[in-house]
PDB file of C-alpha atoms in Angstrom:
ATOM      1  CA  UNK A   1       8.632   5.565  14.369  1.00 41.00           C
ATOM      2  CA  UNK A   2       7.984   7.864  17.771  1.00 44.00           C
ATOM      3  CA  UNK A   3       4.721   7.343  19.322  1.00 49.00           C
ATOM      4  CA  UNK A   4       3.160   9.288  16.298  1.00 56.00           C
ATOM      5  CA  UNK A   5       1.475   7.885  13.237  1.00 62.00           C
ATOM      6  CA  UNK A   6       1.882  10.746  10.494  1.00 74.00           C
ATOM      7  CA  UNK A   7      -0.832  12.152   8.594  1.00 85.00           C
ATOM      8  CA  UNK A   8      -0.365  10.669   4.513  1.00 87.00           C
ATOM      9  CA  UNK A   9       0.935  13.826   2.641  1.00 83.00           C
ATOM     10  CA  UNK A  10      -1.980  14.080  -0.140  1.00 81.00           C
ATOM     11  CA  UNK A  11       1.265  16.220  -1.932  1.00 78.00           C
ATOM     12  CA  UNK A  12       3.235  12.878  -1.648  1.00 83.00           C
ATOM     13  CA  UNK A  13       0.687  10.622  -3.148  1.00 86.00           C
ATOM     14  CA  UNK A  14       0.984   9.372   0.624  1.00 92.00           C
ATOM     15  CA  UNK A  15      -2.056   7.382   1.409  1.00 94.00           C
ATOM     16  CA  UNK A  16      -3.439   5.555   4.944  1.00 93.00           C
ATOM     17  CA  UNK A  17      -5.236   1.558   6.916  1.00 92.00           C
ATOM     18  CA  UNK A  18      -5.767   1.117   9.806  1.00 89.00           C
ATOM     19  CA  UNK A  19      -3.488  -1.670  11.706  1.00 89.00           C
ATOM     20  CA  UNK A  20      -3.904  -3.853  14.078  1.00 82.00           C
ATOM     21  CA  UNK A  21      -4.869  -0.118  16.356  1.00 84.00           C
ATOM     22  CA  UNK A  22      -2.448   2.222  14.192  1.00 85.00           C
ATOM     23  CA  UNK A  23      -2.628   4.844  11.266  1.00 89.00           C
ATOM     24  CA  UNK A  24       0.198   2.581   8.614  1.00 92.00           C
ATOM     25  CA  UNK A  25       0.933   5.571   6.254  1.00 94.00           C
ATOM     26  CA  UNK A  26       1.151   4.389   2.550  1.00 96.00           C
ATOM     27  CA  UNK A  27       4.258   6.108   0.433  1.00 95.00           C
ATOM     28  CA  UNK A  28       4.468   4.838  -3.148  1.00 94.00           C
ATOM     29  CA  UNK A  29       8.410   6.165  -3.489  1.00 94.00           C
ATOM     30  CA  UNK A  30      10.440   4.644  -6.406  1.00 94.00           C
ATOM     31  CA  UNK A  31      12.031   2.017  -3.742  1.00 96.00           C
ATOM     32  CA  UNK A  32       8.951   0.534  -2.324  1.00 96.00           C
ATOM     33  CA  UNK A  33       8.023   0.186  -6.617  1.00 95.00           C
ATOM     34  CA  UNK A  34      10.418  -1.583  -7.497  1.00 96.00           C
ATOM     35  CA  UNK A  35      10.071  -3.677  -4.706  1.00 97.00           C
ATOM     36  CA  UNK A  36       6.154  -4.029  -4.898  1.00 97.00           C
ATOM     37  CA  UNK A  37       6.764  -5.198  -9.166  1.00 96.00           C
ATOM     38  CA  UNK A  38       9.319  -8.023  -7.884  1.00 97.00           C
ATOM     39  CA  UNK A  39       6.595  -9.498  -5.774  1.00 97.00           C
ATOM     40  CA  UNK A  40       3.552  -9.187  -8.085  1.00 96.00           C
ATOM     41  CA  UNK A  41       4.842  -8.249 -12.007  1.00 96.00           C
ATOM     42  CA  UNK A  42       5.044  -5.782 -13.662  1.00 96.00           C
ATOM     43  CA  UNK A  43       2.595  -2.330 -12.402  1.00 95.00           C
ATOM     44  CA  UNK A  44       0.851  -2.044 -14.822  1.00 93.00           C
ATOM     45  CA  UNK A  45      -0.727  -5.497 -15.863  1.00 95.00           C
ATOM     46  CA  UNK A  46      -0.898  -4.817 -11.999  1.00 95.00           C
ATOM     47  CA  UNK A  47      -3.521  -1.482 -12.366  1.00 95.00           C
ATOM     48  CA  UNK A  48      -5.118  -3.217 -15.282  1.00 95.00           C
ATOM     49  CA  UNK A  49      -5.251  -6.346 -13.200  1.00 95.00           C
ATOM     50  CA  UNK A  50      -7.292  -4.213 -10.808  1.00 94.00           C
ATOM     51  CA  UNK A  51      -9.396  -2.131 -13.943  1.00 93.00           C
ATOM     52  CA  UNK A  52     -10.765  -5.381 -14.956  1.00 95.00           C
ATOM     53  CA  UNK A  53     -12.030  -6.089 -11.298  1.00 92.00           C
ATOM     54  CA  UNK A  54      -9.274  -8.949 -10.817  1.00 95.00           C
ATOM     55  CA  UNK A  55      -6.132  -8.108  -8.026  1.00 94.00           C
ATOM     56  CA  UNK A  56      -6.065 -10.255  -5.794  1.00 95.00           C
ATOM     57  CA  UNK A  57      -5.956  -9.970  -2.165  1.00 94.00           C
ATOM     58  CA  UNK A  58      -3.124 -10.399  -2.300  1.00 96.00           C
ATOM     59  CA  UNK A  59      -1.758  -8.708  -4.451  1.00 97.00           C
ATOM     60  CA  UNK A  60      -3.455  -5.205  -2.522  1.00 96.00           C
ATOM     61  CA  UNK A  61      -1.401  -6.807   0.895  1.00 97.00           C
ATOM     62  CA  UNK A  62       1.899  -6.605  -1.303  1.00 98.00           C
ATOM     63  CA  UNK A  63       0.915  -3.265  -2.856  1.00 97.00           C
ATOM     64  CA  UNK A  64       0.259  -1.589   0.583  1.00 97.00           C
ATOM     65  CA  UNK A  65       3.330  -3.486   2.591  1.00 97.00           C
ATOM     66  CA  UNK A  66       6.268  -2.572   0.317  1.00 97.00           C
ATOM     67  CA  UNK A  67       4.041   0.836   0.397  1.00 96.00           C
ATOM     68  CA  UNK A  68       4.101   1.151   3.717  1.00 95.00           C
ATOM     69  CA  UNK A  69       6.103   4.435   5.174  1.00 93.00           C
ATOM     70  CA  UNK A  70       6.972   4.295   8.977  1.00 86.00           C
ATOM     71  CA  UNK A  71       5.111   1.412   9.724  1.00 85.00           C
ATOM     72  CA  UNK A  72       6.460   0.320  13.765  1.00 87.00           C
ATOM     73  CA  UNK A  73       7.792  -2.621  13.206  1.00 87.00           C
ATOM     74  CA  UNK A  74       5.374  -5.157  15.748  1.00 88.00           C
ATOM     75  CA  UNK A  75       3.125  -4.372  12.235  1.00 90.00           C
ATOM     76  CA  UNK A  76       3.376  -7.351  10.372  1.00 93.00           C
ATOM     77  CA  UNK A  77       2.867  -8.324   6.995  1.00 95.00           C
ATOM     78  CA  UNK A  78      -0.486 -10.931   8.300  1.00 95.00           C
ATOM     79  CA  UNK A  79      -1.511  -7.998  10.296  1.00 94.00           C
ATOM     80  CA  UNK A  80      -2.015  -6.147   7.388  1.00 95.00           C
ATOM     81  CA  UNK A  81      -3.559  -9.125   5.080  1.00 95.00           C
ATOM     82  CA  UNK A  82      -5.504  -9.481   8.489  1.00 94.00           C
ATOM     83  CA  UNK A  83      -6.218  -6.193   8.769  1.00 93.00           C
ATOM     84  CA  UNK A  84      -7.625  -5.226   4.880  1.00 94.00           C
ATOM     85  CA  UNK A  85     -10.081  -8.606   5.137  1.00 94.00           C
ATOM     86  CA  UNK A  86     -11.135  -7.772   8.331  1.00 92.00           C
ATOM     87  CA  UNK A  87     -12.070  -4.164   7.087  1.00 90.00           C
ATOM     88  CA  UNK A  88     -13.389  -5.482   4.075  1.00 87.00           C
ATOM     89  CA  UNK A  89     -12.301  -4.443   0.426  1.00 85.00           C
ATOM     90  CA  UNK A  90     -14.540  -1.016   0.353  1.00 87.00           C
ATOM     91  CA  UNK A  91     -12.741   0.129   2.944  1.00 88.00           C
ATOM     92  CA  UNK A  92      -9.125  -0.633   1.363  1.00 93.00           C
ATOM     93  CA  UNK A  93     -10.093   0.960  -2.172  1.00 92.00           C
ATOM     94  CA  UNK A  94      -9.469   4.223  -1.076  1.00 93.00           C
ATOM     95  CA  UNK A  95      -6.047   3.013  -0.753  1.00 94.00           C
ATOM     96  CA  UNK A  96      -5.621   1.280  -3.248  1.00 95.00           C
ATOM     97  CA  UNK A  97      -7.346   4.531  -5.489  1.00 94.00           C
ATOM     98  CA  UNK A  98      -4.141   6.902  -4.632  1.00 93.00           C
ATOM     99  CA  UNK A  99      -1.374   4.375  -4.843  1.00 94.00           C
ATOM    100  CA  UNK A 100      -2.201   3.448  -8.535  1.00 94.00           C
ATOM    101  CA  UNK A 101      -3.359   5.942  -9.266  1.00 92.00           C
ATOM    102  CA  UNK A 102       0.449   7.715  -8.680  1.00 90.00           C
ATOM    103  CA  UNK A 103       1.675   4.727  -9.975  1.00 89.00           C
ATOM    104  CA  UNK A 104      -0.193   6.193 -13.378  1.00 89.00           C
ATOM    105  CA  UNK A 105       0.209   9.665 -12.832  1.00 86.00           C
ATOM    106  CA  UNK A 106       3.714   9.309 -11.216  1.00 70.00           C
ATOM    107  CA  UNK A 107       4.681  13.018  -8.857  1.00 56.00           C
TER     108      UNK A 107
END
């Protein structure tokens, strides 16, 4: 990035998450969702697990990792996972809700 952290664009179905002092924009693009699906399995099953309260921390972080957009290269997947744990699931839930809503509704 050019030193500036962009704000998420709700019209694109974007969300954001704070990681290592940076705001990471999460954009559920086709390529990002395909990459996430390759790692965690079918996205509709992921949504069903989330609705049932059975989504794992690893699955959530995988979805966030693949949907990151314009994130500084210095931010690692481990840092992303640690930020989710440090902030608590309640802090990550709004971003997760946006991404899951985009998976279900599309744009």
